[in-house]
Structures are given as structure tokens and as C-alpha cells.
PDB file of C-alpha atoms and ligand atoms in Angstrom:
ATOM      1  CA  UNK A   1     -23.147 -25.016 -17.696  1.00 68.00           C
ATOM      2  CA  UNK A   2     -24.763 -22.996 -15.050  1.00 72.00           C
ATOM      3  CA  UNK A   3     -24.936 -24.557 -11.466  1.00 84.00           C
ATOM      4  CA  UNK A   4     -28.439 -25.311 -10.203  1.00 89.00           C
ATOM      5  CA  UNK A   5     -27.951 -22.917  -7.471  1.00 89.00           C
ATOM      6  CA  UNK A   6     -27.383 -19.789  -9.857  1.00 92.00           C
ATOM      7  CA  UNK A   7     -31.023 -20.578 -10.882  1.00 95.00           C
ATOM      8  CA  UNK A   8     -32.276 -21.086  -7.394  1.00 96.00           C
ATOM      9  CA  UNK A   9     -30.897 -17.598  -6.454  1.00 96.00           C
ATOM     10  CA  UNK A  10     -33.155 -15.965  -8.929  1.00 97.00           C
ATOM     11  CA  UNK A  11     -36.382 -17.547  -7.560  1.00 98.00           C
ATOM     12  CA  UNK A  12     -38.829 -15.396  -5.752  1.00 98.00           C
ATOM     13  CA  UNK A  13     -38.845 -16.169  -2.074  1.00 98.00           C
ATOM     14  CA  UNK A  14     -42.082 -14.737  -0.718  1.00 98.00           C
ATOM     15  CA  UNK A  15     -45.591 -16.036  -0.248  1.00 98.00           C
ATOM     16  CA  UNK A  16     -48.090 -16.595  -3.037  1.00 97.00           C
ATOM     17  CA  UNK A  17     -50.129 -13.765  -1.704  1.00 98.00           C
ATOM     18  CA  UNK A  18     -47.014 -11.436  -2.046  1.00 98.00           C
ATOM     19  CA  UNK A  19     -46.405 -12.676  -5.443  1.00 98.00           C
ATOM     20  CA  UNK A  20     -49.999 -12.493  -6.684  1.00 98.00           C
ATOM     21  CA  UNK A  21     -49.935  -8.748  -5.476  1.00 98.00           C
ATOM     22  CA  UNK A  22     -46.745  -8.140  -7.667  1.00 98.00           C
ATOM     23  CA  UNK A  23     -48.455  -9.626 -10.767  1.00 98.00           C
ATOM     24  CA  UNK A  24     -51.790  -8.052 -10.171  1.00 98.00           C
ATOM     25  CA  UNK A  25     -50.179  -4.697  -9.820  1.00 98.00           C
ATOM     26  CA  UNK A  26     -48.433  -5.232 -13.056  1.00 98.00           C
ATOM     27  CA  UNK A  27     -51.685  -6.128 -14.692  1.00 97.00           C
ATOM     28  CA  UNK A  28     -53.369  -3.060 -13.298  1.00 97.00           C
ATOM     29  CA  UNK A  29     -50.548  -0.720 -14.259  1.00 97.00           C
ATOM     30  CA  UNK A  30     -50.163  -2.006 -17.868  1.00 97.00           C
ATOM     31  CA  UNK A  31     -46.788  -3.328 -17.380  1.00 97.00           C
ATOM     32  CA  UNK A  32     -45.165  -6.389 -18.919  1.00 98.00           C
ATOM     33  CA  UNK A  33     -44.303  -9.351 -16.477  1.00 98.00           C
ATOM     34  CA  UNK A  34     -43.096 -12.692 -17.641  1.00 98.00           C
ATOM     35  CA  UNK A  35     -43.592 -15.489 -14.973  1.00 98.00           C
ATOM     36  CA  UNK A  36     -41.841 -18.762 -15.179  1.00 98.00           C
ATOM     37  CA  UNK A  37     -43.337 -21.363 -12.624  1.00 98.00           C
ATOM     38  CA  UNK A  38     -40.199 -23.406 -12.092  1.00 97.00           C
ATOM     39  CA  UNK A  39     -40.351 -27.156 -11.158  1.00 93.00           C
ATOM     40  CA  UNK A  40     -37.229 -29.412 -10.887  1.00 93.00           C
ATOM     41  CA  UNK A  41     -37.944 -30.598 -14.394  1.00 91.00           C
ATOM     42  CA  UNK A  42     -37.087 -27.111 -16.042  1.00 94.00           C
ATOM     43  CA  UNK A  43     -34.271 -26.494 -13.812  1.00 94.00           C
ATOM     44  CA  UNK A  44     -32.686 -29.894 -14.901  1.00 92.00           C
ATOM     45  CA  UNK A  45     -33.606 -29.090 -18.441  1.00 92.00           C
ATOM     46  CA  UNK A  46     -31.560 -25.874 -18.402  1.00 93.00           C
ATOM     47  CA  UNK A  47     -28.485 -27.945 -17.566  1.00 89.00           C
ATOM     48  CA  UNK A  48     -28.944 -29.880 -20.866  1.00 90.00           C
ATOM     49  CA  UNK A  49     -30.397 -27.172 -23.097  1.00 95.00           C
ATOM     50  CA  UNK A  50     -28.688 -23.722 -23.610  1.00 96.00           C
ATOM     51  CA  UNK A  51     -31.930 -22.042 -24.767  1.00 97.00           C
ATOM     52  CA  UNK A  52     -33.557 -23.089 -21.472  1.00 97.00           C
ATOM     53  CA  UNK A  53     -30.608 -22.000 -19.433  1.00 96.00           C
ATOM     54  CA  UNK A  54     -30.819 -18.437 -21.250  1.00 96.00           C
ATOM     55  CA  UNK A  55     -34.472 -18.365 -20.543  1.00 97.00           C
ATOM     56  CA  UNK A  56     -33.875 -18.832 -16.735  1.00 97.00           C
ATOM     57  CA  UNK A  57     -31.027 -16.439 -16.601  1.00 96.00           C
ATOM     58  CA  UNK A  58     -33.003 -13.771 -18.342  1.00 96.00           C
ATOM     59  CA  UNK A  59     -33.574 -10.585 -16.417  1.00 95.00           C
ATOM     60  CA  UNK A  60     -36.906 -10.289 -18.243  1.00 95.00           C
ATOM     61  CA  UNK A  61     -38.331 -13.247 -16.498  1.00 97.00           C
ATOM     62  CA  UNK A  62     -39.500 -13.578 -12.866  1.00 98.00           C
ATOM     63  CA  UNK A  63     -39.472 -17.096 -11.447  1.00 98.00           C
ATOM     64  CA  UNK A  64     -41.422 -18.704  -8.771  1.00 98.00           C
ATOM     65  CA  UNK A  65     -41.004 -22.047  -7.069  1.00 98.00           C
ATOM     66  CA  UNK A  66     -43.630 -24.415  -8.433  1.00 95.00           C
ATOM     67  CA  UNK A  67     -43.166 -27.479  -6.259  1.00 89.00           C
ATOM     68  CA  UNK A  68     -41.931 -28.461  -2.870  1.00 91.00           C
ATOM     69  CA  UNK A  69     -38.652 -29.943  -4.381  1.00 91.00           C
ATOM     70  CA  UNK A  70     -37.853 -26.488  -5.442  1.00 95.00           C
ATOM     71  CA  UNK A  71     -38.683 -24.900  -2.209  1.00 96.00           C
ATOM     72  CA  UNK A  72     -36.528 -27.556  -0.321  1.00 93.00           C
ATOM     73  CA  UNK A  73     -33.634 -27.096  -2.712  1.00 94.00           C
ATOM     74  CA  UNK A  74     -33.503 -23.250  -2.010  1.00 96.00           C
ATOM     75  CA  UNK A  75     -33.667 -23.887   1.640  1.00 95.00           C
ATOM     76  CA  UNK A  76     -30.942 -26.357   1.611  1.00 93.00           C
ATOM     77  CA  UNK A  77     -28.722 -23.633  -0.291  1.00 93.00           C
ATOM     78  CA  UNK A  78     -29.439 -21.286   2.506  1.00 94.00           C
ATOM     79  CA  UNK A  79     -31.755 -19.234   0.400  1.00 96.00           C
ATOM     80  CA  UNK A  80     -35.088 -18.162   1.809  1.00 97.00           C
ATOM     81  CA  UNK A  81     -38.331 -19.714   0.254  1.00 98.00           C
ATOM     82  CA  UNK A  82     -41.447 -19.151   2.187  1.00 97.00           C
ATOM     83  CA  UNK A  83     -43.678 -21.557   0.151  1.00 96.00           C
ATOM     84  CA  UNK A  84     -44.325 -23.098  -3.107  1.00 96.00           C
ATOM     85  CA  UNK A  85     -46.431 -21.074  -5.733  1.00 97.00           C
ATOM     86  CA  UNK A  86     -48.179 -23.323  -8.141  1.00 95.00           C
ATOM     87  CA  UNK A  87     -48.873 -22.448 -11.668  1.00 96.00           C
ATOM     88  CA  UNK A  88     -52.596 -23.658 -11.221  1.00 95.00           C
ATOM     89  CA  UNK A  89     -53.236 -21.609  -8.140  1.00 96.00           C
ATOM     90  CA  UNK A  90     -51.591 -18.581  -9.477  1.00 98.00           C
ATOM     91  CA  UNK A  91     -53.613 -18.651 -12.878  1.00 98.00           C
ATOM     92  CA  UNK A  92     -56.884 -19.231 -11.026  1.00 98.00           C
ATOM     93  CA  UNK A  93     -56.248 -16.022  -9.024  1.00 98.00           C
ATOM     94  CA  UNK A  94     -54.991 -14.033 -11.842  1.00 98.00           C
ATOM     95  CA  UNK A  95     -58.005 -15.117 -14.028  1.00 98.00           C
ATOM     96  CA  UNK A  96     -60.470 -14.274 -11.300  1.00 98.00           C
ATOM     97  CA  UNK A  97     -58.585 -10.734 -11.015  1.00 98.00           C
ATOM     98  CA  UNK A  98     -58.393 -10.004 -14.747  1.00 98.00           C
ATOM     99  CA  UNK A  99     -62.055 -11.452 -15.077  1.00 98.00           C
ATOM    100  CA  UNK A 100     -63.575  -9.137 -12.467  1.00 98.00           C
ATOM    101  CA  UNK A 101     -61.903  -6.204 -13.745  1.00 98.00           C
ATOM    102  CA  UNK A 102     -63.150  -6.820 -17.345  1.00 98.00           C
ATOM    103  CA  UNK A 103     -59.691  -7.152 -18.888  1.00 98.00           C
ATOM    104  CA  UNK A 104     -58.633  -8.937 -21.975  1.00 98.00           C
ATOM    105  CA  UNK A 105     -57.452 -12.499 -21.524  1.00 98.00           C
ATOM    106  CA  UNK A 106     -55.877 -14.858 -24.009  1.00 98.00           C
ATOM    107  CA  UNK A 107     -55.580 -18.636 -23.578  1.00 98.00           C
ATOM    108  CA  UNK A 108     -53.210 -20.801 -25.720  1.00 98.00           C
ATOM    109  CA  UNK A 109     -52.916 -24.467 -25.288  1.00 98.00           C
ATOM    110  CA  UNK A 110     -54.509 -27.901 -24.285  1.00 98.00           C
ATOM    111  CA  UNK A 111     -56.847 -29.746 -26.394  1.00 98.00           C
ATOM    112  CA  UNK A 112     -59.731 -27.951 -28.209  1.00 98.00           C
ATOM    113  CA  UNK A 113     -62.402 -29.496 -25.993  1.00 98.00           C
ATOM    114  CA  UNK A 114     -60.432 -28.301 -22.773  1.00 98.00           C
ATOM    115  CA  UNK A 115     -59.721 -24.722 -23.953  1.00 98.00           C
ATOM    116  CA  UNK A 116     -62.979 -23.954 -25.229  1.00 98.00           C
ATOM    117  CA  UNK A 117     -64.745 -25.386 -22.062  1.00 98.00           C
ATOM    118  CA  UNK A 118     -62.516 -23.162 -20.081  1.00 98.00           C
ATOM    119  CA  UNK A 119     -63.150 -20.176 -22.224  1.00 98.00           C
ATOM    120  CA  UNK A 120     -66.893 -20.610 -21.998  1.00 98.00           C
ATOM    121  CA  UNK A 121     -66.712 -21.064 -18.236  1.00 98.00           C
ATOM    122  CA  UNK A 122     -64.633 -17.909 -17.969  1.00 98.00           C
ATOM    123  CA  UNK A 123     -67.229 -15.977 -20.095  1.00 98.00           C
ATOM    124  CA  UNK A 124     -70.033 -17.000 -17.893  1.00 98.00           C
ATOM    125  CA  UNK A 125     -68.360 -16.169 -14.724  1.00 98.00           C
ATOM    126  CA  UNK A 126     -66.942 -12.805 -16.165  1.00 98.00           C
ATOM    127  CA  UNK A 127     -69.202 -11.588 -18.756  1.00 98.00           C
ATOM    128  CA  UNK A 128     -67.387  -8.222 -18.746  1.00 98.00           C
ATOM    129  CA  UNK A 129     -64.097  -9.754 -19.863  1.00 98.00           C
ATOM    130  CA  UNK A 130     -62.815 -10.250 -23.361  1.00 98.00           C
ATOM    131  CA  UNK A 131     -61.572 -13.716 -23.888  1.00 98.00           C
ATOM    132  CA  UNK A 132     -59.796 -15.197 -26.868  1.00 98.00           C
ATOM    133  CA  UNK A 133     -58.475 -18.733 -27.061  1.00 98.00           C
ATOM    134  CA  UNK A 134     -56.693 -21.268 -29.333  1.00 98.00           C
ATOM    135  CA  UNK A 135     -55.829 -24.901 -28.713  1.00 98.00           C
ATOM    136  CA  UNK A 136     -52.290 -26.102 -28.369  1.00 98.00           C
ATOM    137  CA  UNK A 137     -52.231 -28.357 -31.490  1.00 98.00           C
ATOM    138  CA  UNK A 138     -52.052 -26.107 -34.283  1.00 98.00           C
ATOM    139  CA  UNK A 139     -49.542 -26.551 -36.869  1.00 98.00           C
ATOM    140  CA  UNK A 140     -47.767 -23.122 -36.191  1.00 98.00           C
ATOM    141  CA  UNK A 141     -47.599 -22.320 -32.630  1.00 98.00           C
ATOM    142  CA  UNK A 142     -45.782 -19.208 -33.180  1.00 98.00           C
ATOM    143  CA  UNK A 143     -48.439 -18.005 -35.691  1.00 98.00           C
ATOM    144  CA  UNK A 144     -51.111 -18.859 -33.138  1.00 98.00           C
ATOM    145  CA  UNK A 145     -49.312 -16.969 -30.347  1.00 98.00           C
ATOM    146  CA  UNK A 146     -48.831 -13.904 -32.708  1.00 98.00           C
ATOM    147  CA  UNK A 147     -52.426 -13.815 -33.725  1.00 97.00           C
ATOM    148  CA  UNK A 148     -53.483 -13.910 -30.002  1.00 98.00           C
ATOM    149  CA  UNK A 149     -50.944 -11.015 -29.329  1.00 97.00           C
ATOM    150  CA  UNK A 150     -52.985  -8.815 -31.659  1.00 97.00           C
ATOM    151  CA  UNK A 151     -55.689  -8.641 -28.939  1.00 98.00           C
ATOM    152  CA  UNK A 152     -53.125  -7.047 -26.749  1.00 97.00           C
ATOM    153  CA  UNK A 153     -53.949  -9.199 -23.728  1.00 98.00           C
ATOM    154  CA  UNK A 154     -53.791  -8.037 -20.110  1.00 98.00           C
ATOM    155  CA  UNK A 155     -53.356 -11.815 -19.129  1.00 98.00           C
ATOM    156  CA  UNK A 156     -51.882 -14.439 -21.495  1.00 98.00           C
ATOM    157  CA  UNK A 157     -51.665 -17.958 -20.271  1.00 98.00           C
ATOM    158  CA  UNK A 158     -49.852 -20.570 -22.333  1.00 98.00           C
ATOM    159  CA  UNK A 159     -50.434 -24.433 -21.611  1.00 98.00           C
ATOM    160  CA  UNK A 160     -48.157 -26.304 -23.781  1.00 98.00           C
ATOM    161  CA  UNK A 161     -45.983 -28.026 -21.087  1.00 95.00           C
ATOM    162  CA  UNK A 162     -42.701 -26.908 -20.100  1.00 95.00           C
ATOM    163  CA  UNK A 163     -40.323 -25.485 -21.321  1.00 96.00           C
ATOM    164  CA  UNK A 164     -42.082 -25.207 -24.803  1.00 97.00           C
ATOM    165  CA  UNK A 165     -44.584 -22.812 -23.482  1.00 98.00           C
ATOM    166  CA  UNK A 166     -41.975 -20.632 -21.772  1.00 98.00           C
ATOM    167  CA  UNK A 167     -39.659 -20.677 -24.834  1.00 98.00           C
ATOM    168  CA  UNK A 168     -42.611 -19.552 -26.929  1.00 98.00           C
ATOM    169  CA  UNK A 169     -43.405 -16.792 -24.773  1.00 98.00           C
ATOM    170  CA  UNK A 170     -39.688 -15.796 -24.692  1.00 98.00           C
ATOM    171  CA  UNK A 171     -39.495 -15.643 -28.371  1.00 97.00           C
ATOM    172  CA  UNK A 172     -42.187 -13.310 -28.730  1.00 97.00           C
ATOM    173  CA  UNK A 173     -41.751 -11.158 -25.762  1.00 96.00           C
ATOM    174  CA  UNK A 174     -40.510  -8.062 -27.540  1.00 94.00           C
ATOM    175  CA  UNK A 175     -43.665  -8.154 -29.645  1.00 93.00           C
ATOM    176  CA  UNK A 176     -45.835  -7.196 -26.575  1.00 96.00           C
ATOM    177  CA  UNK A 177     -46.078  -3.810 -24.918  1.00 95.00           C
ATOM    178  CA  UNK A 178     -47.884  -5.151 -21.777  1.00 97.00           C
ATOM    179  CA  UNK A 179     -49.500  -7.998 -20.059  1.00 98.00           C
ATOM    180  CA  UNK A 180     -48.731 -10.694 -17.648  1.00 98.00           C
ATOM    181  CA  UNK A 181     -47.618 -13.751 -19.443  1.00 98.00           C
ATOM    182  CA  UNK A 182     -47.367 -17.279 -17.880  1.00 98.00           C
ATOM    183  CA  UNK A 183     -46.681 -20.803 -19.039  1.00 98.00           C
ATOM    184  CA  UNK A 184     -49.111 -22.985 -17.042  1.00 98.00           C
ATOM    185  CA  UNK A 185     -48.515 -26.606 -17.952  1.00 95.00           C
ATOM    186  CA  UNK A 186     -51.679 -28.797 -17.426  1.00 94.00           C
ATOM    187  CA  UNK A 187     -53.610 -26.187 -15.650  1.00 97.00           C
ATOM    188  CA  UNK A 188     -56.343 -25.597 -18.281  1.00 98.00           C
ATOM    189  CA  UNK A 189     -57.197 -29.303 -17.835  1.00 97.00           C
ATOM    190  CA  UNK A 190     -57.871 -28.697 -14.177  1.00 96.00           C
ATOM    191  CA  UNK A 191     -59.310 -25.263 -14.485  1.00 98.00           C
ATOM    192  CA  UNK A 192     -61.755 -26.262 -17.180  1.00 98.00           C
ATOM    193  CA  UNK A 193     -63.172 -28.910 -14.776  1.00 97.00           C
ATOM    194  CA  UNK A 194     -62.455 -31.762 -17.178  1.00 96.00           C
ATOM    195  CA  UNK A 195     -59.521 -33.177 -14.984  1.00 92.00           C
ATOM    196  CA  UNK A 196     -59.590 -33.310 -11.299  1.00 89.00           C
ATOM    197  CA  UNK A 197     -56.834 -31.891  -9.331  1.00 88.00           C
ATOM    198  CA  UNK A 198     -55.295 -33.894  -6.371  1.00 90.00           C
ATOM    199  CA  UNK A 199     -57.583 -33.998  -3.372  1.00 92.00           C
ATOM    200  CA  UNK A 200     -57.097 -31.229  -0.713  1.00 90.00           C
ATOM    201  CA  UNK A 201     -55.138 -33.492   1.582  1.00 92.00           C
ATOM    202  CA  UNK A 202     -52.388 -34.078  -1.046  1.00 92.00           C
ATOM    203  CA  UNK A 203     -52.279 -30.375  -1.837  1.00 88.00           C
ATOM    204  CA  UNK A 204     -51.940 -29.367   1.650  1.00 88.00           C
ATOM    205  CA  UNK A 205     -49.189 -31.948   2.588  1.00 91.00           C
ATOM    206  CA  UNK A 206     -47.173 -30.999  -0.535  1.00 87.00           C
ATOM    207  CA  UNK A 207     -47.627 -34.529  -1.912  1.00 91.00           C
ATOM    208  CA  UNK A 208     -49.489 -33.646  -5.222  1.00 89.00           C
ATOM    209  CA  UNK A 209     -46.697 -35.215  -6.977  1.00 87.00           C
ATOM    210  CA  UNK A 210     -47.371 -38.451  -5.373  1.00 91.00           C
ATOM    211  CA  UNK A 211     -51.183 -38.218  -6.318  1.00 92.00           C
ATOM    212  CA  UNK A 212     -50.044 -37.736  -9.903  1.00 88.00           C
ATOM    213  CA  UNK A 213     -47.802 -40.678  -9.934  1.00 91.00           C
ATOM    214  CA  UNK A 214     -50.554 -42.954  -8.404  1.00 91.00           C
ATOM    215  CA  UNK A 215     -53.075 -41.683 -10.966  1.00 90.00           C
ATOM    216  CA  UNK A 216     -50.587 -42.019 -13.924  1.00 89.00           C
ATOM    217  CA  UNK A 217     -47.908 -44.510 -12.985  1.00 93.00           C
ATOM    218  CA  UNK A 218     -46.101 -43.784 -16.291  1.00 90.00           C
ATOM    219  CA  UNK A 219     -44.980 -40.510 -14.790  1.00 87.00           C
ATOM    220  CA  UNK A 220     -42.731 -42.362 -12.487  1.00 89.00           C
ATOM    221  CA  UNK A 221     -39.817 -42.481 -14.769  1.00 89.00           C
ATOM    222  CA  UNK A 222     -39.963 -38.784 -15.633  1.00 84.00           C
ATOM    223  CA  UNK A 223     -40.296 -38.028 -11.846  1.00 85.00           C
ATOM    224  CA  UNK A 224     -37.270 -40.156 -11.177  1.00 85.00           C
ATOM    225  CA  UNK A 225     -35.198 -38.461 -14.076  1.00 82.00           C
ATOM    226  CA  UNK A 226     -36.071 -34.959 -12.892  1.00 83.00           C
ATOM    227  CA  UNK A 227     -36.835 -34.889  -9.251  1.00 86.00           C
ATOM    228  CA  UNK A 228     -34.387 -37.482  -7.754  1.00 84.00           C
ATOM    229  CA  UNK A 229     -31.531 -36.309  -9.847  1.00 87.00           C
ATOM    230  CA  UNK A 230     -32.414 -32.803  -9.146  1.00 90.00           C
ATOM    231  CA  UNK A 231     -32.029 -33.512  -5.334  1.00 86.00           C
ATOM    232  CA  UNK A 232     -28.829 -35.099  -5.861  1.00 87.00           C
ATOM    233  CA  UNK A 233     -27.593 -32.339  -8.053  1.00 86.00           C
ATOM    234  CA  UNK A 234     -28.423 -29.740  -5.400  1.00 89.00           C
ATOM    235  CA  UNK A 235     -26.646 -31.743  -2.615  1.00 84.00           C
ATOM    236  CA  UNK A 236     -23.565 -31.802  -4.853  1.00 81.00           C
ATOM    237  CA  UNK A 237     -23.817 -28.092  -5.585  1.00 69.00           C
ATOM    238  CA  UNK A 238     -20.989 -26.018  -4.211  1.00 63.00           C
ATOM    239  CA  UNK A 239     -23.195 -24.432  -1.674  1.00 55.00           C
ATOM    240  CA  UNK A 240     -24.000 -23.244   0.748  1.00 53.00           C
ATOM    241  CA  UNK A 241     -24.660 -20.017  -1.153  1.00 48.00           C
ATOM    242  CA  UNK A 242     -25.066 -17.210   1.430  1.00 48.00           C
ATOM    243  CA  UNK A 243     -28.323 -15.342   1.152  1.00 47.00           C
ATOM    244  CA  UNK A 244     -27.669 -12.102  -0.862  1.00 44.00           C
ATOM    245  CA  UNK A 245     -27.969  -9.163   1.332  1.00 38.00           C
TER     246      UNK A 245
HETATM  247  N1  UDP B 301     -50.108 -29.741 -24.831  1.00 57.13           N
HETATM  248  C1  UDP B 301     -50.488 -28.963 -26.093  1.00 57.13           C
HETATM  249  N2  UDP B 301     -49.958 -29.108 -27.138  1.00 57.13           N
HETATM  250  C2  UDP B 301     -48.811 -29.993 -27.384  1.00 57.13           C
HETATM  251  C3  UDP B 301     -48.398 -30.691 -26.148  1.00 57.13           C
HETATM  252  C4  UDP B 301     -49.258 -30.495 -25.035  1.00 57.13           C
HETATM  253  O1  UDP B 301     -51.564 -28.054 -25.739  1.00 57.13           O
HETATM  254  O2  UDP B 301     -48.320 -29.965 -28.346  1.00 57.13           O
HETATM  255  C5  UDP B 301     -50.955 -29.467 -23.620  1.00 57.13           C
HETATM  256  C6  UDP B 301     -51.522 -30.775 -23.037  1.00 57.13           C
HETATM  257  O3  UDP B 301     -52.804 -30.986 -23.677  1.00 57.13           O
HETATM  258  C7  UDP B 301     -51.624 -30.443 -21.711  1.00 57.13           C
HETATM  259  C8  UDP B 301     -50.321 -29.432 -21.223  1.00 57.13           C
HETATM  260  O4  UDP B 301     -49.946 -29.008 -22.699  1.00 57.13           O
HETATM  261  O5  UDP B 301     -52.901 -29.806 -21.298  1.00 57.13           O
HETATM  262  C9  UDP B 301     -49.184 -30.174 -20.732  1.00 57.13           C
HETATM  263  O6  UDP B 301     -49.697 -30.866 -19.601  1.00 57.13           O
HETATM  264  P1  UDP B 301     -48.601 -31.579 -18.593  1.00 57.13           P
HETATM  265  O7  UDP B 301     -49.378 -32.143 -17.483  1.00 57.13           O
HETATM  266  O8  UDP B 301     -47.824 -32.666 -19.349  1.00 57.13           O
HETATM  267  O9  UDP B 301     -47.505 -30.498 -18.209  1.00 57.13           O
HETATM  268  P2  UDP B 301     -46.867 -30.114 -16.851  1.00 57.13           P
HETATM  269  O10 UDP B 301     -47.830 -29.526 -16.023  1.00 57.13           O
HETATM  270  O11 UDP B 301     -46.420 -31.511 -16.303  1.00 57.13           O
HETATM  271  O12 UDP B 301     -45.777 -29.273 -17.268  1.00 57.13           O
END
């Protein structure tokens, strides 16, 4: 079993702006880039599931800290971490950049109403872009993923929840020659406008997790299992890992 800090060492330490610039350059240059937005949940998952462990240790994936818990964990292991980079913010910026440049965009995941509303919204905003979408409830998600790959997307967002979305991308990574690929969890629900994101105050104060629990108390158990245990695990880690020079 890989210790948590081995994953933390692999996480991007810069700002959202800096990471966006890396991802946008990959899109402009026709390179392939697989982004994992890591929250405590997926890091804890990697401790139980060897497939997720392999995913997080793969040199083919770049990982960003999606959540203040991950940022704090990195800092407590003496690793630099400038700020959290959320999947929803990053997808919004990448969709804008791809849309304005008239690129090919594929969306896979969420309910049909959600993904088709998002597709329509993007088509109105960026009429020059080519957008293809499929909901996340098909019987064969590998087949759905493959059929979208045929459009050779420059940007491919997958919203099935972690870690299934990342594992799906990882299984098919070799089949794609280019494109920025990212698992985005519940982002389509927010980006489509059908679900409200936390008010700005929660976002600014890094307490979006609290808003989600207040809105959906059933998330509390999941939050405890992953976040509280995660912080305990980080504390127990044989740190303090020195920053790699
Ligand atoms: N989802 C899906 N197919 C499934 C299960 C989930 O498309 O079989 C979608 C769901 O509709 C939602 C997203 O995956 O849009 C997961 O959202 P959640 O908030 O649970 O993910 P998180 O952001 O917490 O990883």
C-alpha cells in the first residue's frame, strides 16, 4: 500500500492560473493531457483499491489539489501548495478557451437533461465549437467513451463521479492521440445551471464542503469517512517529507 504522502508529492503545487496555462497550451499544441482533480476521497480510495493506486501513480496523469483538505495535507508534509484548483473552475475555463477557439469538445456524464442543457448552452455561447455529448447512464460506458473518442476531441470532460470517471479515461488513454481529458464529478450539474454552486462566501472561505453538507446532510457520513480519516492518515504519515529539489 502506498503511503498518502507518495501521492501528495505528485500533486501540482502552483496556482490555478499557472495550471490553466499548462492545460491550455496542451490543447493548443495538440498534446495529450490527462488531469485528475484529487480530493481526499480519491486519495483514500487509492489506499483500498490497487487500480486507483495505479492511476494516481501513473506518469501519464497530472494531478491537481481539488479541495482545501488536500492543500492542507500537502503543506503539513512540507510540500508546497499555493491553492486549491477545483474541477468546476478548471472545466469552466477550459470550456471557454476551447469554445472561443472553435475546438472539438466532448462531454460524457450526468443525466440526459443536464448534459443536453449544458451542450445547448455551450453551442449558444460558442457557435464555432463542435460539441458532442452523451449522458452518464448508458449501459456500456466504455462504448460511449469510445464513440465520443471518434470525434477526436481537443477537450473531453467526463462527469461520472470519482474514481469511475478517471478509471474510464485511463482505460482508453492509449486510444487517443491528443486532447485534454479530465474527470469533473458533479460539475455538469453546476455548469448547466441546473444546480446551484455554493454562494461566493463559501467558495472564498474554502468552506464549500460545509455548504454541500448543509444542503445534503446525507453527505456527512461520506465526508467523515473520507476527510476526517484522511487528515488523520496524513498526520500519521512518516513525514515530514522534504520538498524535492
Ligand atoms: N453520474 C453519472 N452516471 C452514474 C453515476 C453518476 O452520470 O452512473 C453523474 C451524476 O449525475 C453526477 C456526477 O456523476 O452528475 C457525480 O456527482 P457527485 O456530486 O456525486 O460527484 P463528486 O463531485 O462528489 O465526485
